[in-house]
Every structure is written in C-alpha cells, then in structure tokens.
Amino acid sequence: QEQLVESGGGSVQVGGSLKLSCVTSGSIFSSCGMGWYRQAPGKERELVSSISYYNFTSVTEDVKGRFIISKDKVKNILYLQMNSLKTEDTAVYYCAADRRTSDCFKGSWWSTGTYADKNNYWGQGTQVTVSS
C-alpha cells in the first residue's frame, strides 16, 4: 500500500524557516519522481520542487535559492527545507510521487496539472502559514 504522510508544517514569521517531511511506504521511493506541491486559497495547486529517481532536482522560480528538496533513501523520507519564507508561501503543501517505477526519464521530473492529478500518489497535505 503506497502511502505518503507529510509533517512539519506550521506557523512562522516572515524570514523564518520550516522543514517539511514526507514519510513514504510501499514502493514510493522507486518512483520516477517525487515532489512538493502547494495550493494557496483561491489558487491552483502548483509544483514547487521535485527530485527525480536519478536525483535531478528542480524548483520553481518563486522559491529558487530558498527551498531545497532532498530524500533519504534509507528512511524513505522526502524533505523540503524552506528558508527565508514569505507571506506568499502560505499554502497547503502536498507531497506526491509518480506512480511509474520503470522507464524513468534520465533527467528532471516535473509533473503538473491533470496529468499529475491522475498519475501521482498524494499525501494529505500540511498547512504552512507565514505571517508578517
């Protein structure tokens, strides 16, 4: 049974840091890619950072230089270190993983929109609130 469980969200002031964790089970870590998505009130869910099976990492421009994604293959945990947080980072953050575990692209993984909705496993989300 593939499961993803996020933790580490909370409330922080502008400029602060949080580290999100996503504990996984099943064959999640054999996935072609994993990522952290977020959804702010009234906005569509967006992918903010990803890491491929081959460890290529990507971030969206909004968080470049501030967010760092990593994974621990021994503990099967995906992390997102978030630094220099801004009020616009306030959102529910979701951990997700591609259902595919074979024929993975040997480059970056970036899965968005309805494709991501249909082809990812999803966690339940964790709230991050940044206040000024």
Coordinates of N, CA and C in Angstrom, one line a residue:
Q1 N 0.9 -1.2 0.0 CA 0.0 0.0 0.0 C 0.9 1.2 0.0
E2 N 0.8 2.0 -1.1 CA 1.6 3.2 -1.2 C 1.0 4.3 -0.4
Q3 N 1.8 4.9 0.5 CA 1.3 6.0 1.3 C 2.3 7.1 1.5
L4 N 1.8 8.3 1.6 CA 2.7 9.5 1.8 C 2.1 10.3 3.0
V5 N 2.8 10.5 4.0 CA 2.3 11.3 5.1 C 3.3 12.5 5.4
E6 N 2.7 13.7 5.2 CA 3.5 14.9 5.4 C 3.5 15.3 6.9
S7 N 4.5 16.0 7.3 CA 4.5 16.7 8.6 C 5.5 17.8 8.5
G8 N 5.5 18.7 9.6 CA 6.5 19.8 9.7 C 5.9 21.1 9.3
G9 N 4.6 21.2 8.9 CA 4.0 22.5 8.7 C 3.8 23.2 10.0
G10 N 3.4 24.5 9.8 CA 3.1 25.3 11.0 C 3.0 26.7 10.7
S11 N 3.1 27.5 11.7 CA 3.1 29.0 11.5 C 4.4 29.6 11.8
V12 N 4.9 30.5 11.0 CA 6.2 31.1 11.1 C 6.1 32.5 10.6
Q13 N 7.0 33.3 11.1 CA 7.0 34.7 10.7 C 7.9 34.9 9.4
V14 N 7.7 36.0 8.7 CA 8.4 36.2 7.5 C 9.9 36.1 7.8
G15 N 10.6 35.5 6.9 CA 12.1 35.3 7.1 C 12.5 34.0 7.8
G16 N 11.5 33.4 8.4 CA 11.7 32.1 9.1 C 11.9 30.9 8.2
S17 N 12.1 29.8 8.9 CA 12.3 28.5 8.2 C 11.4 27.4 8.7
L18 N 11.1 26.5 7.8 CA 10.5 25.2 8.2 C 11.0 24.1 7.4
K19 N 11.0 22.9 7.9 CA 11.4 21.7 7.2 C 10.2 20.7 7.1
L20 N 9.7 20.5 6.0 CA 8.7 19.5 5.8 C 9.3 18.1 5.5
S21 N 8.6 17.1 6.1 CA 8.9 15.8 5.9 C 7.8 15.0 5.3
C22 N 8.1 14.0 4.5 CA 7.1 13.1 3.9 C 7.6 11.7 4.0
V23 N 6.9 11.0 4.9 CA 7.3 9.6 5.2 C 6.5 8.8 4.2
T24 N 7.2 7.9 3.5 CA 6.5 7.1 2.5 C 6.6 5.6 2.8
S25 N 5.7 4.9 2.1 CA 5.7 3.4 2.3 C 5.5 2.8 1.0
G26 N 5.6 1.5 0.9 CA 5.4 0.8 -0.3 C 6.6 1.0 -1.2
S27 N 6.3 1.1 -2.5 CA 7.4 1.3 -3.5 C 7.6 2.7 -3.9
I28 N 7.2 3.6 -3.0 CA 7.2 5.1 -3.4 C 8.6 5.5 -3.8
F29 N 9.6 5.0 -3.1 CA 11.0 5.5 -3.4 C 11.5 4.9 -4.7
S30 N 10.8 4.0 -5.3 CA 11.2 3.5 -6.7 C 10.5 4.4 -7.7
S31 N 9.8 5.4 -7.3 CA 9.0 6.2 -8.2 C 10.0 7.0 -9.2
C32 N 9.5 7.3 -10.4 CA 10.3 8.0 -11.3 C 10.6 9.5 -10.9
G33 N 9.7 9.9 -10.0 CA 9.9 11.3 -9.5 C 9.0 11.6 -8.3
M34 N 9.5 12.5 -7.5 CA 8.7 12.9 -6.3 C 8.8 14.4 -6.2
G35 N 7.8 15.0 -5.6 CA 7.8 16.5 -5.5 C 6.9 17.0 -4.4
W36 N 7.1 18.3 -4.2 CA 6.3 19.0 -3.2 C 5.5 20.0 -4.0
Y37 N 4.2 20.0 -3.8 CA 3.2 20.9 -4.4 C 2.7 21.8 -3.3
R38 N 2.1 22.9 -3.7 CA 1.3 23.7 -2.8 C 0.1 24.3 -3.4
Q39 N -0.9 24.6 -2.6 CA -2.1 25.2 -3.0 C -2.5 26.3 -2.0
A40 N -2.5 27.5 -2.5 CA -2.9 28.6 -1.7 C -4.4 28.8 -1.9
P41 N -5.1 29.5 -0.9 CA -6.5 29.7 -1.1 C -6.9 30.4 -2.4
G42 N -7.8 29.9 -3.1 CA -8.2 30.5 -4.4 C -7.3 30.3 -5.5
K43 N -6.3 29.6 -5.3 CA -5.3 29.3 -6.4 C -5.2 27.9 -6.8
E44 N -4.7 27.6 -8.0 CA -4.5 26.2 -8.4 C -3.3 25.6 -7.7
R45 N -3.3 24.3 -7.6 CA -2.1 23.6 -7.0 C -0.9 23.8 -7.9
E46 N 0.3 24.0 -7.4 CA 1.4 24.2 -8.2 C 2.6 23.3 -7.6
L47 N 3.4 22.9 -8.5 CA 4.6 22.1 -8.1 C 5.7 23.1 -7.8
V48 N 6.3 23.0 -6.6 CA 7.3 24.0 -6.3 C 8.7 23.4 -6.3
S49 N 8.9 22.1 -6.1 CA 10.2 21.5 -6.2 C 10.0 20.0 -6.4
S50 N 11.0 19.4 -7.2 CA 10.9 18.0 -7.5 C 12.3 17.4 -7.4
I51 N 12.3 16.0 -7.3 CA 13.5 15.3 -7.4 C 13.2 14.0 -8.2
S52 N 14.0 13.7 -9.1 CA 13.8 12.5 -10.0 C 14.4 11.3 -9.4
Y53 N 14.1 10.2 -9.9 CA 14.7 8.9 -9.5 C 16.2 9.0 -9.6
Y54 N 16.7 9.7 -10.6 CA 18.1 9.8 -10.8 C 18.7 11.1 -10.0
N55 N 17.9 11.6 -9.1 CA 18.3 12.7 -8.3 C 18.5 14.1 -8.9
F56 N 17.9 14.3 -10.1 CA 17.9 15.6 -10.7 C 16.8 16.4 -9.9
T57 N 17.2 17.6 -9.4 CA 16.3 18.4 -8.7 C 15.9 19.6 -9.5
S58 N 14.7 20.1 -9.2 CA 14.2 21.3 -9.9 C 13.4 22.1 -8.9
V59 N 13.3 23.4 -9.1 CA 12.5 24.3 -8.3 C 11.8 25.3 -9.2
T60 N 10.7 25.8 -8.8 CA 10.1 26.8 -9.5 C 10.8 28.2 -9.2
E61 N 10.6 29.1 -10.1 CA 11.4 30.4 -9.9 C 11.1 31.1 -8.6
D62 N 9.8 31.0 -8.1 CA 9.4 31.7 -6.9 C 10.2 31.3 -5.7
V63 N 10.7 30.0 -5.7 CA 11.4 29.5 -4.5 C 12.8 29.3 -4.7
K64 N 13.3 29.6 -5.8 CA 14.7 29.3 -6.2 C 15.6 30.0 -5.2
G65 N 16.6 29.3 -4.6 CA 17.5 29.9 -3.7 C 17.0 29.9 -2.3
R66 N 15.7 29.5 -2.1 CA 15.2 29.5 -0.7 C 14.7 28.1 -0.3
F67 N 14.2 27.3 -1.2 CA 13.7 25.9 -0.9 C 14.7 24.9 -1.4
I68 N 14.9 23.8 -0.6 CA 15.8 22.7 -1.0 C 15.1 21.4 -0.8
I69 N 15.0 20.6 -1.9 CA 14.4 19.3 -1.8 C 15.5 18.2 -1.6
S70 N 15.2 17.2 -0.8 CA 16.2 16.1 -0.7 C 15.4 14.9 -0.3
K71 N 16.1 13.7 -0.4 CA 15.4 12.5 0.0 C 16.4 11.6 0.7
D72 N 15.9 10.8 1.7 CA 16.7 9.9 2.4 C 16.2 8.5 2.0
K73 N 17.0 7.8 1.2 CA 16.6 6.5 0.7 C 16.6 5.4 1.7
V74 N 17.3 5.6 2.8 CA 17.3 4.6 3.8 C 16.1 4.7 4.7
K75 N 15.7 5.9 5.0 CA 14.5 6.1 5.8 C 13.2 6.3 5.0
N76 N 13.4 6.4 3.6 CA 12.2 6.6 2.7 C 11.5 7.8 3.1
I77 N 12.2 8.9 3.3 CA 11.6 10.2 3.6 C 12.0 11.3 2.6
L78 N 11.1 12.0 2.1 CA 11.3 13.2 1.3 C 11.2 14.4 2.1
Y79 N 12.1 15.4 1.9 CA 12.2 16.6 2.7 C 12.0 17.8 1.8
L80 N 11.6 18.9 2.4 CA 11.6 20.2 1.8 C 12.1 21.2 2.8
Q81 N 13.3 21.7 2.7 CA 13.8 22.7 3.6 C 13.4 24.1 3.0
M82 N 12.6 24.9 3.8 CA 12.1 26.1 3.3 C 12.7 27.2 4.2
N83 N 13.5 28.1 3.5 CA 14.2 29.2 4.2 C 13.6 30.6 3.7
S84 N 13.9 31.6 4.4 CA 13.5 33.0 4.0 C 12.1 33.0 3.6
L85 N 11.2 32.5 4.4 CA 9.8 32.3 4.0 C 9.1 33.7 3.8
K86 N 8.2 33.8 2.9 CA 7.5 35.0 2.6 C 6.0 34.7 2.8
T87 N 5.2 35.8 3.0 CA 3.8 35.6 3.2 C 3.1 34.8 2.0
E88 N 3.7 35.0 0.8 CA 3.1 34.4 -0.4 C 3.4 32.9 -0.4
D89 N 4.2 32.4 0.5 CA 4.5 30.9 0.6 C 3.4 30.2 1.4
T90 N 2.5 31.0 2.0 CA 1.4 30.4 2.7 C 0.5 29.5 1.8
A91 N 0.3 28.3 2.2 CA -0.4 27.3 1.4 C -0.5 26.0 2.1
V92 N -1.3 25.1 1.6 CA -1.2 23.7 2.0 C -0.2 23.0 1.1
Y93 N 0.8 22.4 1.7 CA 1.9 21.7 0.9 C 1.6 20.2 0.9
Y94 N 1.7 19.7 -0.3 CA 1.5 18.3 -0.6 C 2.7 17.6 -1.1
C95 N 2.9 16.4 -0.6 CA 4.0 15.5 -1.1 C 3.3 14.6 -2.1
A96 N 4.0 14.3 -3.2 CA 3.4 13.5 -4.2 C 4.5 12.7 -4.9
A97 N 4.1 11.5 -5.5 CA 5.1 10.7 -6.2 C 4.5 10.1 -7.4
D98 N 5.2 10.0 -8.5 CA 4.8 9.4 -9.7 C 4.5 7.9 -9.5
R99 N 3.4 7.5 -10.1 CA 3.0 6.0 -10.0 C 4.0 5.2 -10.8
R100 N 4.6 5.7 -11.8 CA 5.5 5.0 -12.6 C 6.8 4.6 -11.8
T101 N 7.3 3.4 -12.0 CA 8.5 3.0 -11.4 C 9.5 2.3 -12.4
S102 N 9.2 2.5 -13.7 CA 10.1 1.9 -14.7 C 10.1 2.9 -15.9
D103 N 11.1 2.7 -16.7 CA 11.3 3.5 -17.9 C 11.4 5.0 -17.5
C104 N 12.0 5.3 -16.4 CA 12.1 6.7 -15.9 C 13.0 7.5 -16.8
F105 N 12.6 8.7 -17.0 CA 13.4 9.7 -17.8 C 14.6 10.0 -17.0
K106 N 15.8 10.0 -17.7 CA 17.1 10.3 -17.0 C 17.4 11.8 -17.1
G107 N 16.5 12.5 -16.5 CA 16.6 13.9 -16.4 C 15.7 14.4 -15.3
S108 N 15.3 15.7 -15.3 CA 14.4 16.2 -14.3 C 13.0 15.7 -14.4
W109 N 12.3 15.7 -13.3 CA 10.9 15.2 -13.3 C 10.1 16.4 -12.9
W110 N 9.0 16.7 -13.7 CA 8.2 17.9 -13.5 C 6.8 17.5 -13.9
S111 N 5.9 17.2 -13.0 CA 4.6 16.7 -13.3 C 3.5 17.7 -12.8
T112 N 2.7 18.2 -13.7 CA 1.7 19.2 -13.3 C 0.4 19.0 -13.8
G113 N -0.6 19.7 -13.4 CA -1.9 19.8 -13.9 C -2.7 18.4 -13.8
T114 N -3.5 18.2 -14.8 CA -4.4 17.0 -14.7 C -3.5 15.7 -14.8
Y115 N -2.4 15.8 -15.5 CA -1.5 14.6 -15.6 C -1.1 14.2 -14.2
A116 N -0.7 15.2 -13.4 CA -0.2 15.0 -12.1 C -1.4 14.4 -11.2
D117 N -2.5 15.0 -11.4 CA -3.7 14.6 -10.6 C -4.0 13.1 -10.8
K118 N -3.8 12.6 -12.1 CA -4.2 11.3 -12.4 C -3.0 10.3 -12.2
N119 N -1.8 10.7 -12.2 CA -0.7 9.8 -12.3 C 0.2 9.9 -11.0
N120 N -0.1 10.7 -10.0 CA 0.6 10.7 -8.8 C -0.1 10.0 -7.6
Y121 N 0.7 9.6 -6.7 CA 0.2 9.3 -5.4 C 0.3 10.6 -4.6
W122 N -0.7 10.8 -3.7 CA -0.7 12.1 -3.0 C -0.8 11.9 -1.5
G123 N -0.1 12.8 -0.7 CA -0.3 12.9 0.7 C -1.5 13.7 1.0
Q124 N -1.8 13.9 2.3 CA -3.0 14.6 2.7 C -2.8 16.1 2.9
G125 N -1.5 16.5 2.9 CA -1.2 17.9 2.9 C -0.9 18.4 4.4
T126 N -0.1 19.4 4.4 CA 0.3 20.1 5.7 C 0.3 21.6 5.5
Q127 N -0.3 22.3 6.4 CA -0.5 23.7 6.3 C 0.7 24.5 6.7
V128 N 1.1 25.4 5.9 CA 2.2 26.3 6.2 C 1.7 27.8 6.1
T129 N 1.8 28.5 7.2 CA 1.3 29.8 7.3 C 2.4 30.8 7.7
V130 N 2.7 31.8 6.8 CA 3.7 32.7 7.0 C 3.1 34.1 7.3
S131 N 3.4 34.7 8.4 CA 2.8 36.0 8.8 C 3.9 37.1 8.9
S132 N 3.4 38.3 8.7 CA 4.4 39.4 8.8 C 4.3 40.0 10.2

